[in-house]
Coordinates of C-alpha atoms (C1' of nucleotides) in Angstrom, one line a residue:
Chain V
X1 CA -69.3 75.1 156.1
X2 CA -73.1 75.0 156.9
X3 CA -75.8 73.5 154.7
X4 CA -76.9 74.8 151.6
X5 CA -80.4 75.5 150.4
X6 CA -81.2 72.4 148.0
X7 CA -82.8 74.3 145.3
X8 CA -81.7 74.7 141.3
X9 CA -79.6 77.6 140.1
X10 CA -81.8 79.6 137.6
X11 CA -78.9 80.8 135.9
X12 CA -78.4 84.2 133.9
X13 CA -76.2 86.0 132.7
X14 CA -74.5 89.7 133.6
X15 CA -73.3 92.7 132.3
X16 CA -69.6 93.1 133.4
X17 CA -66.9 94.9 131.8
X18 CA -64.2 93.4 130.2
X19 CA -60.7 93.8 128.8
X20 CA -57.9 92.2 127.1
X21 CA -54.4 92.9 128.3
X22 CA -51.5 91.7 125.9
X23 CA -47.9 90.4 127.5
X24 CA -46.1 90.6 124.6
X25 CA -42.6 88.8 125.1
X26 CA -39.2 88.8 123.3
X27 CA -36.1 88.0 124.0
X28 CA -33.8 91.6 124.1
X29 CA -30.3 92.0 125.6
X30 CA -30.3 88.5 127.0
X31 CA -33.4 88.5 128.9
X32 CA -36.9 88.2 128.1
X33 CA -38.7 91.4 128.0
X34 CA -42.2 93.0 127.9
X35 CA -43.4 95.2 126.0
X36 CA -45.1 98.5 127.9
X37 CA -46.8 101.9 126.6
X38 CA -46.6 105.0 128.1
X39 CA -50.2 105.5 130.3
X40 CA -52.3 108.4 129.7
X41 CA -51.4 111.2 131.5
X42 CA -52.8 111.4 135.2
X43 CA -53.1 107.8 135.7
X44 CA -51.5 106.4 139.0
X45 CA -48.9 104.4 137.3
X46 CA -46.9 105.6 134.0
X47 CA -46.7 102.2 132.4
X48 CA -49.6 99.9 131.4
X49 CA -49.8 96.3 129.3
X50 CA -51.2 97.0 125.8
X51 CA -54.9 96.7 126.1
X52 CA -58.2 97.2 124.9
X53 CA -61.7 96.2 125.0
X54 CA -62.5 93.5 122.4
X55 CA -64.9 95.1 119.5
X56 CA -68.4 93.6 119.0
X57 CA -67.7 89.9 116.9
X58 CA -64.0 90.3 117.6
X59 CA -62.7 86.8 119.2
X60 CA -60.0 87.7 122.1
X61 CA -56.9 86.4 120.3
X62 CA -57.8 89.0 117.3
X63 CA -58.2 91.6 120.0
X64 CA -54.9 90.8 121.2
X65 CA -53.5 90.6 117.9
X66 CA -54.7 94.2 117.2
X67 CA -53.8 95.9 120.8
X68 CA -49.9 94.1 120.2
X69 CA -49.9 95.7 116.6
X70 CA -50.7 99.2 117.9
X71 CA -48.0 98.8 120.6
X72 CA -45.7 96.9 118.1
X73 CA -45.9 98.2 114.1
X74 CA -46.3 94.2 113.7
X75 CA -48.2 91.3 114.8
X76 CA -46.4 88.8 116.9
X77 CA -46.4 85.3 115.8
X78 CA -48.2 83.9 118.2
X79 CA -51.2 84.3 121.1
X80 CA -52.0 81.9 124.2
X81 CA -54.5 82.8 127.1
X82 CA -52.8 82.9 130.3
X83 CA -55.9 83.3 132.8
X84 CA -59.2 85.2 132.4
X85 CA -59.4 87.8 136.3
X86 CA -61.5 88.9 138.3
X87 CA -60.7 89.9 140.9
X88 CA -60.7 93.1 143.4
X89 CA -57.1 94.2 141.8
X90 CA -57.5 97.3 139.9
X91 CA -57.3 97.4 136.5
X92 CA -55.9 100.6 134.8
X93 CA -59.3 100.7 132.8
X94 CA -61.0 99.8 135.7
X95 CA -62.5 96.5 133.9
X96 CA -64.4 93.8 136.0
X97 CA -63.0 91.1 134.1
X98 CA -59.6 90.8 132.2
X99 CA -58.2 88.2 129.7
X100 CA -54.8 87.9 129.7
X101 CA -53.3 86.8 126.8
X102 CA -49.3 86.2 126.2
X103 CA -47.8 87.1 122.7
X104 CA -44.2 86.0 121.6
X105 CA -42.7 88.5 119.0
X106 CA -38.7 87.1 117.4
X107 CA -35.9 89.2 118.7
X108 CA -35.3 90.5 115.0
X109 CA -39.1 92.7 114.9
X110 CA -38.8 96.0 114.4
X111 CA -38.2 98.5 116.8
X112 CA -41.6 99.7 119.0
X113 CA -43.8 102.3 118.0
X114 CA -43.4 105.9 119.7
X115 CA -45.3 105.1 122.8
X116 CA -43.8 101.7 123.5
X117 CA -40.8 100.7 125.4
X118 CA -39.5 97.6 125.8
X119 CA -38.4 96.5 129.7
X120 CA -36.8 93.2 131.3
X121 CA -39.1 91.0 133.0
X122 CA -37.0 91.2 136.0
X123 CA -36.8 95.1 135.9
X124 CA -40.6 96.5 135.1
X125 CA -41.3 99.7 136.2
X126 CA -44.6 99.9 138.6
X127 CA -47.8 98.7 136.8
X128 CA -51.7 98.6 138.3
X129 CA -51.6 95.8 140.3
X130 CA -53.9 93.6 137.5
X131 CA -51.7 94.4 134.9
X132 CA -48.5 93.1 137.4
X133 CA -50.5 89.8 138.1
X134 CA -51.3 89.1 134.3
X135 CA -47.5 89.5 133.3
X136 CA -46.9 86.8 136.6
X137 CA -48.8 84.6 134.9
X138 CA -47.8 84.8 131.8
X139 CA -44.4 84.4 132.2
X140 CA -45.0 81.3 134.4
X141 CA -47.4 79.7 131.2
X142 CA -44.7 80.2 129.3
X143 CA -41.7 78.9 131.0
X144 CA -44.3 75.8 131.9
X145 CA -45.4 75.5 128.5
X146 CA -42.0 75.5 126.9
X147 CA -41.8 71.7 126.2
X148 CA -44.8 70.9 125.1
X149 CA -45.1 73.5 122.9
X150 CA -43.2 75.4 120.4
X151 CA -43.1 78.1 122.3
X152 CA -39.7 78.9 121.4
X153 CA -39.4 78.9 117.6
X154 CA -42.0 82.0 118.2
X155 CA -39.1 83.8 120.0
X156 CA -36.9 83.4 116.9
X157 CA -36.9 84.1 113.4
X158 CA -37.4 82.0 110.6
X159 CA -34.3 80.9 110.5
X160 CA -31.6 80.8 113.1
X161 CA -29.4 78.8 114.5
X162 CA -28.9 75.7 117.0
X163 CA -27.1 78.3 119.1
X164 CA -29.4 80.9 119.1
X165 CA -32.4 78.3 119.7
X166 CA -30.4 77.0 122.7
X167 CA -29.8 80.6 124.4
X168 CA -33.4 80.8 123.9
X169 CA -34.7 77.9 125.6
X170 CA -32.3 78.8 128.2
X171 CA -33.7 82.2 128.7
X172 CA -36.9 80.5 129.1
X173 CA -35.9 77.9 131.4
X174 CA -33.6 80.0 133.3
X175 CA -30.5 77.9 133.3
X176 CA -27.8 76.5 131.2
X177 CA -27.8 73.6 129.1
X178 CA -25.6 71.0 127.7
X179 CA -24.6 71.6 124.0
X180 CA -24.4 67.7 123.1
X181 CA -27.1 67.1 125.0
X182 CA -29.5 69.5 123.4
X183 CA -28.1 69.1 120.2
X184 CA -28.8 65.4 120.6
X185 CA -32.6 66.0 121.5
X186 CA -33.5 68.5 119.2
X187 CA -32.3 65.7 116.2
X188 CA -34.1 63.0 117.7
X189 CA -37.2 65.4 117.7
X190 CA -37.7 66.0 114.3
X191 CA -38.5 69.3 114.7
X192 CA -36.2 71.5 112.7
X193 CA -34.2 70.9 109.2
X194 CA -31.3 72.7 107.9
X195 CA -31.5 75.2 105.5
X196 CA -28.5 75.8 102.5
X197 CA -27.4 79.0 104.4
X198 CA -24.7 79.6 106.6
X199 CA -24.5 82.1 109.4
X200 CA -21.5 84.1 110.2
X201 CA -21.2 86.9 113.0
X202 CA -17.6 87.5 113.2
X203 CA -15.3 85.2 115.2
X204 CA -15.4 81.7 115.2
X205 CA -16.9 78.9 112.9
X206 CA -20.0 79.4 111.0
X207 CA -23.3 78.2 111.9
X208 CA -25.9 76.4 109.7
X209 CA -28.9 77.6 109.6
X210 CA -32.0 75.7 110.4
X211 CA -35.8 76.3 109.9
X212 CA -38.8 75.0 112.2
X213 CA -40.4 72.3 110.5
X214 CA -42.1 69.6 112.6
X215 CA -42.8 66.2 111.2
X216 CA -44.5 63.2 112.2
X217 CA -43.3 61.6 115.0
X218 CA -42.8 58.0 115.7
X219 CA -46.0 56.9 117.7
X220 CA -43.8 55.2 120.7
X221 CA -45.0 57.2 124.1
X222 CA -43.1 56.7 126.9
X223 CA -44.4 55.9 130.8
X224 CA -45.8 58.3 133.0
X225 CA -43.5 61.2 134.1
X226 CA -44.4 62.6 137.5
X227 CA -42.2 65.3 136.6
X228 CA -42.3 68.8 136.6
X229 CA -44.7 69.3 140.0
X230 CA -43.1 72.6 141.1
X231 CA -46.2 74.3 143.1
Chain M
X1 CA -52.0 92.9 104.6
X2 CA -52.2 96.5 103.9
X3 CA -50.8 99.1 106.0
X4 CA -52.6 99.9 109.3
X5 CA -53.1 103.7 110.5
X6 CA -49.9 104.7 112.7
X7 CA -53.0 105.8 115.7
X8 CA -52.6 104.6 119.2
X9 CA -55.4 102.7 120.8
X10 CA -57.1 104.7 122.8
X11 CA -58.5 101.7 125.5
X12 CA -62.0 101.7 126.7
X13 CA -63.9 99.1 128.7
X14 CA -66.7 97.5 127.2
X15 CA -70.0 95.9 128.8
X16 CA -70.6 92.8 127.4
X17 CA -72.4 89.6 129.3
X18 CA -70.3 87.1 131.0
X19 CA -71.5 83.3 132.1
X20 CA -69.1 81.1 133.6
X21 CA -69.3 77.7 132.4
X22 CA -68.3 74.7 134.3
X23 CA -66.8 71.5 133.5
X24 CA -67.1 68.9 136.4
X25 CA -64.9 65.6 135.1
X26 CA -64.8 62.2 137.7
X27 CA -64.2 58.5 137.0
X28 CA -67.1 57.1 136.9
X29 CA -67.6 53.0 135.1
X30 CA -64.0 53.4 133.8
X31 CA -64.5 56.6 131.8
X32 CA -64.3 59.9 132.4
X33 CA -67.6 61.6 133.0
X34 CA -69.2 64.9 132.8
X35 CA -72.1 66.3 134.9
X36 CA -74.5 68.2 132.7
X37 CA -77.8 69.6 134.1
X38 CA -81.5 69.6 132.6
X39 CA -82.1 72.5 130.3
X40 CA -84.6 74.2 130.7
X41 CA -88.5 73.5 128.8
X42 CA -88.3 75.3 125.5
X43 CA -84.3 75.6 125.0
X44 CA -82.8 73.6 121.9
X45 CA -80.8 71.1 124.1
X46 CA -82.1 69.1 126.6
X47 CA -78.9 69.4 128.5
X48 CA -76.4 71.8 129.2
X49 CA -73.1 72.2 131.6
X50 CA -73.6 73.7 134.9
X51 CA -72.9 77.8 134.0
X52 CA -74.1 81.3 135.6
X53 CA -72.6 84.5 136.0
X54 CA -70.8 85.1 138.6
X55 CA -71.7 87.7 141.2
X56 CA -70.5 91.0 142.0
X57 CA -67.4 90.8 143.6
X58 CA -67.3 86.7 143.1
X59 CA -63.8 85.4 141.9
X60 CA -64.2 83.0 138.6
X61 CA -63.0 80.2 140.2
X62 CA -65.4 80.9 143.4
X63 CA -68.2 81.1 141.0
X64 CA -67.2 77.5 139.5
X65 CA -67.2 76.3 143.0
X66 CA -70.9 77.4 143.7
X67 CA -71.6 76.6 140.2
X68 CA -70.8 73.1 140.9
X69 CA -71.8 72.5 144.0
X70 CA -75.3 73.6 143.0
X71 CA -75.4 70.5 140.6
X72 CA -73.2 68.1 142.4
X73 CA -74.5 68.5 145.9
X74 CA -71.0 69.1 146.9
X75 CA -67.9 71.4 146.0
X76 CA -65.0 69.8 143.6
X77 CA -61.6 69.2 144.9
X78 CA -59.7 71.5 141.9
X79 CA -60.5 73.9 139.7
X80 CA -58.8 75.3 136.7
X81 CA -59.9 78.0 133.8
X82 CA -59.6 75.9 130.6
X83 CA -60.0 79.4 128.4
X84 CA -62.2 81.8 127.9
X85 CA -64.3 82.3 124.7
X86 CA -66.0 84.8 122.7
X87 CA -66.9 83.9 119.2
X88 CA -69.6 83.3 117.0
X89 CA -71.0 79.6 119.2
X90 CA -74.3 80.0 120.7
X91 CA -74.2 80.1 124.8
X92 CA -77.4 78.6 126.3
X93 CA -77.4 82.2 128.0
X94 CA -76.8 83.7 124.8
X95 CA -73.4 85.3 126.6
X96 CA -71.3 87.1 124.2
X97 CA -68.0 86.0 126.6
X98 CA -67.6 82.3 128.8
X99 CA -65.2 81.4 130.7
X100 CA -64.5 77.2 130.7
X101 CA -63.4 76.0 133.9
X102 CA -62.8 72.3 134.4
X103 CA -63.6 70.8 137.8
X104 CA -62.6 67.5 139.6
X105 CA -64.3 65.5 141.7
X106 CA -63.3 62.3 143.0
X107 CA -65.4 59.1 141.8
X108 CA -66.4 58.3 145.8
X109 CA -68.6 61.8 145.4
X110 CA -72.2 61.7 146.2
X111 CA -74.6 61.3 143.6
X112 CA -75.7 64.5 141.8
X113 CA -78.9 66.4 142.8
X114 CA -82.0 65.8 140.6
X115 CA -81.9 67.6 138.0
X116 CA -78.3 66.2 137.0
X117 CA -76.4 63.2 135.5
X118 CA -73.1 61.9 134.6
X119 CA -72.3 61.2 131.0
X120 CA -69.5 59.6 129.9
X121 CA -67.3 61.9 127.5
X122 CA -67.6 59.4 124.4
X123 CA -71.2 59.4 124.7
X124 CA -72.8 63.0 125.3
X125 CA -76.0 63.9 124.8
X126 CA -76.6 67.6 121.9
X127 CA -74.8 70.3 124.1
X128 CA -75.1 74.0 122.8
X129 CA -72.2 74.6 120.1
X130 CA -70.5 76.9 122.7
X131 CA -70.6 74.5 125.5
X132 CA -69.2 71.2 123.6
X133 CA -66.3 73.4 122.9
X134 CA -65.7 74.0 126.3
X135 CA -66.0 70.5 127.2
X136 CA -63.6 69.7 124.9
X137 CA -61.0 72.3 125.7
X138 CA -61.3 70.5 129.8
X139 CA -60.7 66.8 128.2
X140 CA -57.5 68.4 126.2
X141 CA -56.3 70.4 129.0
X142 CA -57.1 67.8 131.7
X143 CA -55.3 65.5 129.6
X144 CA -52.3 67.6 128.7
X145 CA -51.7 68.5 132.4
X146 CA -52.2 65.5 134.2
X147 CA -48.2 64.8 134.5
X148 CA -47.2 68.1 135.2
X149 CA -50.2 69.0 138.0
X150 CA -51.8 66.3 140.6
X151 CA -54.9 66.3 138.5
X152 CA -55.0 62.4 139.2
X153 CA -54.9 63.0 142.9
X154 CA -57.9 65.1 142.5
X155 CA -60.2 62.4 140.9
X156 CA -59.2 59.9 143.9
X157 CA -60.8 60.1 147.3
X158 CA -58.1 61.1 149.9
X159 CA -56.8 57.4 150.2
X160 CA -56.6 55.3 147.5
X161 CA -54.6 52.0 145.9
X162 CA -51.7 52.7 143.4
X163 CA -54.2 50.5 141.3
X164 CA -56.5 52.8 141.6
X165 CA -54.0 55.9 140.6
X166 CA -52.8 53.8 138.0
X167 CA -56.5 53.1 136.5
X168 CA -56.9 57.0 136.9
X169 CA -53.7 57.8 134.8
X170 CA -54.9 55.2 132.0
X171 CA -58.2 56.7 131.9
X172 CA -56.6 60.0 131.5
X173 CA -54.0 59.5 129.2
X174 CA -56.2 56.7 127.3
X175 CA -53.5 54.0 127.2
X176 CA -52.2 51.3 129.3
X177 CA -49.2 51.8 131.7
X178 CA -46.3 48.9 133.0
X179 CA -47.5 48.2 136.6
X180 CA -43.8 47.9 137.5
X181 CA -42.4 51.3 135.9
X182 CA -45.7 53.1 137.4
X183 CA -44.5 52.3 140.6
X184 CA -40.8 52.8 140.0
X185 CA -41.6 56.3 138.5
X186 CA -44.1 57.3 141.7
X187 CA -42.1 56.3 144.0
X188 CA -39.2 58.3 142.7
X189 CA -41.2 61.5 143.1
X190 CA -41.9 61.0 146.5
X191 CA -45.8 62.6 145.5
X192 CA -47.7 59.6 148.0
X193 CA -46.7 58.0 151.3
X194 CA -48.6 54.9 152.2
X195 CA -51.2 54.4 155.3
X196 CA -51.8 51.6 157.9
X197 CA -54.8 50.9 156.2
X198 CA -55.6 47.9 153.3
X199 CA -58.2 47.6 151.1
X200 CA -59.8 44.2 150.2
X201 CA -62.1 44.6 147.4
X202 CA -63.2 40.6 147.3
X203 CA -60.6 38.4 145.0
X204 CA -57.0 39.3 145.3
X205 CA -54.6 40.5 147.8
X206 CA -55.4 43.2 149.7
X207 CA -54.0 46.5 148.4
X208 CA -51.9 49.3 150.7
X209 CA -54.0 52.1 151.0
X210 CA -51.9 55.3 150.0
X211 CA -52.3 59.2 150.5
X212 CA -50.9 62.7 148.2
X213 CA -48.4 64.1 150.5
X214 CA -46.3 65.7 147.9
X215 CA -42.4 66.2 149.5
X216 CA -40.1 68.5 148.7
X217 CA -38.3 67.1 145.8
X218 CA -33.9 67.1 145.2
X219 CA -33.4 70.2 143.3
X220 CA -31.6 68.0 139.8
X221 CA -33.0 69.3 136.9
X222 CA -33.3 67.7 134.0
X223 CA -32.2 68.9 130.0
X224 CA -35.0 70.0 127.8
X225 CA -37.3 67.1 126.3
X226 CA -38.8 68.3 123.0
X227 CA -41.6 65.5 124.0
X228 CA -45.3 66.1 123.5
X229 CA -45.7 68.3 120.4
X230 CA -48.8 67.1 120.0
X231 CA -50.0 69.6 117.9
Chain U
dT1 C1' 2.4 83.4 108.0
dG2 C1' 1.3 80.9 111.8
dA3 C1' -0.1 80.5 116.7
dC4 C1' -4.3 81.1 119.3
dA5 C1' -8.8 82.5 120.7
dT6 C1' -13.5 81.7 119.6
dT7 C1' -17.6 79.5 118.2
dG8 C1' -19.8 75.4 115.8
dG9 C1' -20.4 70.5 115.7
dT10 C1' -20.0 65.4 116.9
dG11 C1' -18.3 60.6 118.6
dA12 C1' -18.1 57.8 122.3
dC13 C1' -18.4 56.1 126.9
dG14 C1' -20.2 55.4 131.6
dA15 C1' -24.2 56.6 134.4
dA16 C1' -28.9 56.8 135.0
dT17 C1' -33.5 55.8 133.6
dT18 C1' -36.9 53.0 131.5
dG19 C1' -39.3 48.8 129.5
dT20 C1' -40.1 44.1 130.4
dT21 C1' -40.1 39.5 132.3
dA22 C1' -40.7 36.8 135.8
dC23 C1' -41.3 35.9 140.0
dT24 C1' -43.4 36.0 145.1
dA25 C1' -47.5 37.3 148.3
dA26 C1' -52.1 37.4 150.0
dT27 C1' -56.5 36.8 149.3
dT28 C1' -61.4 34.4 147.5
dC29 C1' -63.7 30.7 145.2
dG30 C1' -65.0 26.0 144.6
Chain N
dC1 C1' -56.5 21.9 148.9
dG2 C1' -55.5 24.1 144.1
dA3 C1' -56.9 27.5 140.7
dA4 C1' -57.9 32.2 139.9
dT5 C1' -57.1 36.9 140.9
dT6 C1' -55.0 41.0 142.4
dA7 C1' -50.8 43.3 144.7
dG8 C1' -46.1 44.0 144.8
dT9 C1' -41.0 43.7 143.5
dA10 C1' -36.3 42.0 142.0
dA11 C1' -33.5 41.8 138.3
dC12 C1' -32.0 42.2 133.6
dA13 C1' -31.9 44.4 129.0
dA14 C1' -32.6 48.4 126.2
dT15 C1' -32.5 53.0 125.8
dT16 C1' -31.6 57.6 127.0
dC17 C1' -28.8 61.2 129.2
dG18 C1' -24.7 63.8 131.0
dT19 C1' -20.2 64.5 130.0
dC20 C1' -15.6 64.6 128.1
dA21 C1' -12.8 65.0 124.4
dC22 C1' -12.0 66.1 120.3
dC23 C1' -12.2 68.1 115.3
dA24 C1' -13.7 72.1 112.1
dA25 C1' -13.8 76.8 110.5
dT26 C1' -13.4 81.2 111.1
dG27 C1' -11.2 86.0 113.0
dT28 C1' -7.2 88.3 115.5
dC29 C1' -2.9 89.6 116.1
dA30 C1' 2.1 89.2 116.7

DNA sequence: TGACATTGGTGACGAATTGTTACTAATTCG
DNA sequence: CGAATTAGTAACAATTCGTCACCAATGTCA
């Protein structure tokens, strides 16, 4: 590291090209997939992430919220930025910069549109080498983010039940948890109510079903938890 | 809602003008403080946050770093994108798209170069309405973070009391801690191993000087908390 | 009709974690 | 020396968590 020149930045800024690349997720077949459209003809890989460039006045989450519809026939429920790149990994669009932004569509939307395929995160076909770094770090924010955020009542419909919010957040997390326990949580959360109606799939028992409805919380915080440091 | 034409997207880049804006956070008189720059004669503000564009080829994050280092005299410790915004808010550039990226520097650091100056967060001087925004995204994500990232380690020199860590999380998480569980909870995560040194500050015992040496941690996972909804 | 398989839901108990009190240790100040 | 101040910890109480065991409500099938 040598010295550097002591003198002021005059900043400015730059023309650079951008894009917005959409990871939309939802839970299919017992996994959490993305959802991919069919690349133009000619490109190197078959598969891209919806995307687009955002139009003049158009914030990035409404981008996103437009490029998903196109891909999808409906909006997904919810938008979080994952990372803005740029980087020298090429972008099917060749853009400079990319936003990545995750949206979480409920297992029940509709089917895709004709150019759309759903695929598992663990078994995506080859994508430009941007696109495959963007879907990285989107499923990493949302596996990190799934605590602190209700991440996962975005993954279900408006009503469902304690089982089906469990195999979500199991999905998420990537391993099993305890039915007491979680049960147990969840109550002491105040996050959901029950609703009057009653679930029933076949065999076994009924399920209620409940509807995501935060409420205030008791103000108690706990210590520090030093928690959670996986890098 | 009405019905939106069944078209695909067809994606195109767009140019648009880019400034990356940075937000450089340290402990400084027992609050958190930001480094903001003197605006230029003639601009609405008399300060703003350290920003440019970045170069060709120059990676967001290496950007921040010169970014910063051109007001600070030296580089940060950590950087992370706190989102990236394109809406109606003036930029000091007038960029249509900025990226916020939060930077931490521990409280030893130099003092900044001439033309900058530490504010505390509480008490900032008129920032463009694009710029406050990013400063407030950092504080929110700094503070949201700090227990699942080593943010606090970041804002420490390289060795440092568990007073001092302990004054850091306060600072961060804006309420007071129990010395005793503090140390129960750090020393269960095996993130600091203590040094031969000791630091006498005047009154008082001397304190163990400690380093971040982050070990591998037993592989017991915990059940899901549904903690922290803040929202 | 009546076992039994299957899924939903909960009480209760011991183990582990966390909050708190109260103490000891090492230093400066006067 | 004793008071003040900061560091560090043992120990106990309160709370939370993991688990087991069980009951409930439904479909299946002999």
């Amino acid at each position: 590291m040598r010295d550097r020149p002591n003198v002021p930045i005059k900043p400015a800024v730059r023309r650079t090209t951008l894009a917005v690349d959409v990871v939309v997720l939802s839970p299919r077949a017992d996994a959490l997939a993305v959802l991919l459209v069919r690349a133009p003809v000619g490109a190197r890989e078959k598969w891209t992430l919806p995307w687009d460039a955002p139009q003049p006045g158009e914030g990035l989450e409404d981008a996103a919220a437009r490029i998903a519809s196109a891909a999808l026939g409906t909006a997904p429920a919810y938008f979080e930025q994952v990372g803005t790149l740029s980087d020298g990994r090429r972008h099917p669009g060749e853009a400079d910069v990319s936003v990545g932004i995750a949206a979480l569509s409920p297992a029940s939307a509709d089917a895709p549109m004709e150019e759309a395929e759903w695929f598992p995160l663990a078994g995506l076909p080859a994508l430009a080498p941007r696109h495959r770094t963007v879907v990285d770090r989107a499923a990493a924010v949302v596996r990190q983010r799934v605590d602190q955020s209700p991440l996962a009542f975005r993954l279900l419909p408006p009503t469902f039940t304690l089982s089906d919010l469990q195999a979500v957040y199991e999905l998420l997390l990537g391993r099993r948890l305890h039915k007491a326990s979680f049960r147990r949580a969840l109550q002491a959360s105040y996050l959901v109510e029950p609703t009057d109606e009653w679930h029933s799939e076949g065999r076994g028992r009924p399920a209620q079903l409940f509807r995501y409805a935060p409420r205030k919380r008791r103000g108690a915080r706990r210590g520090v938890r030093f928690d959670l440091f996986t890098e």
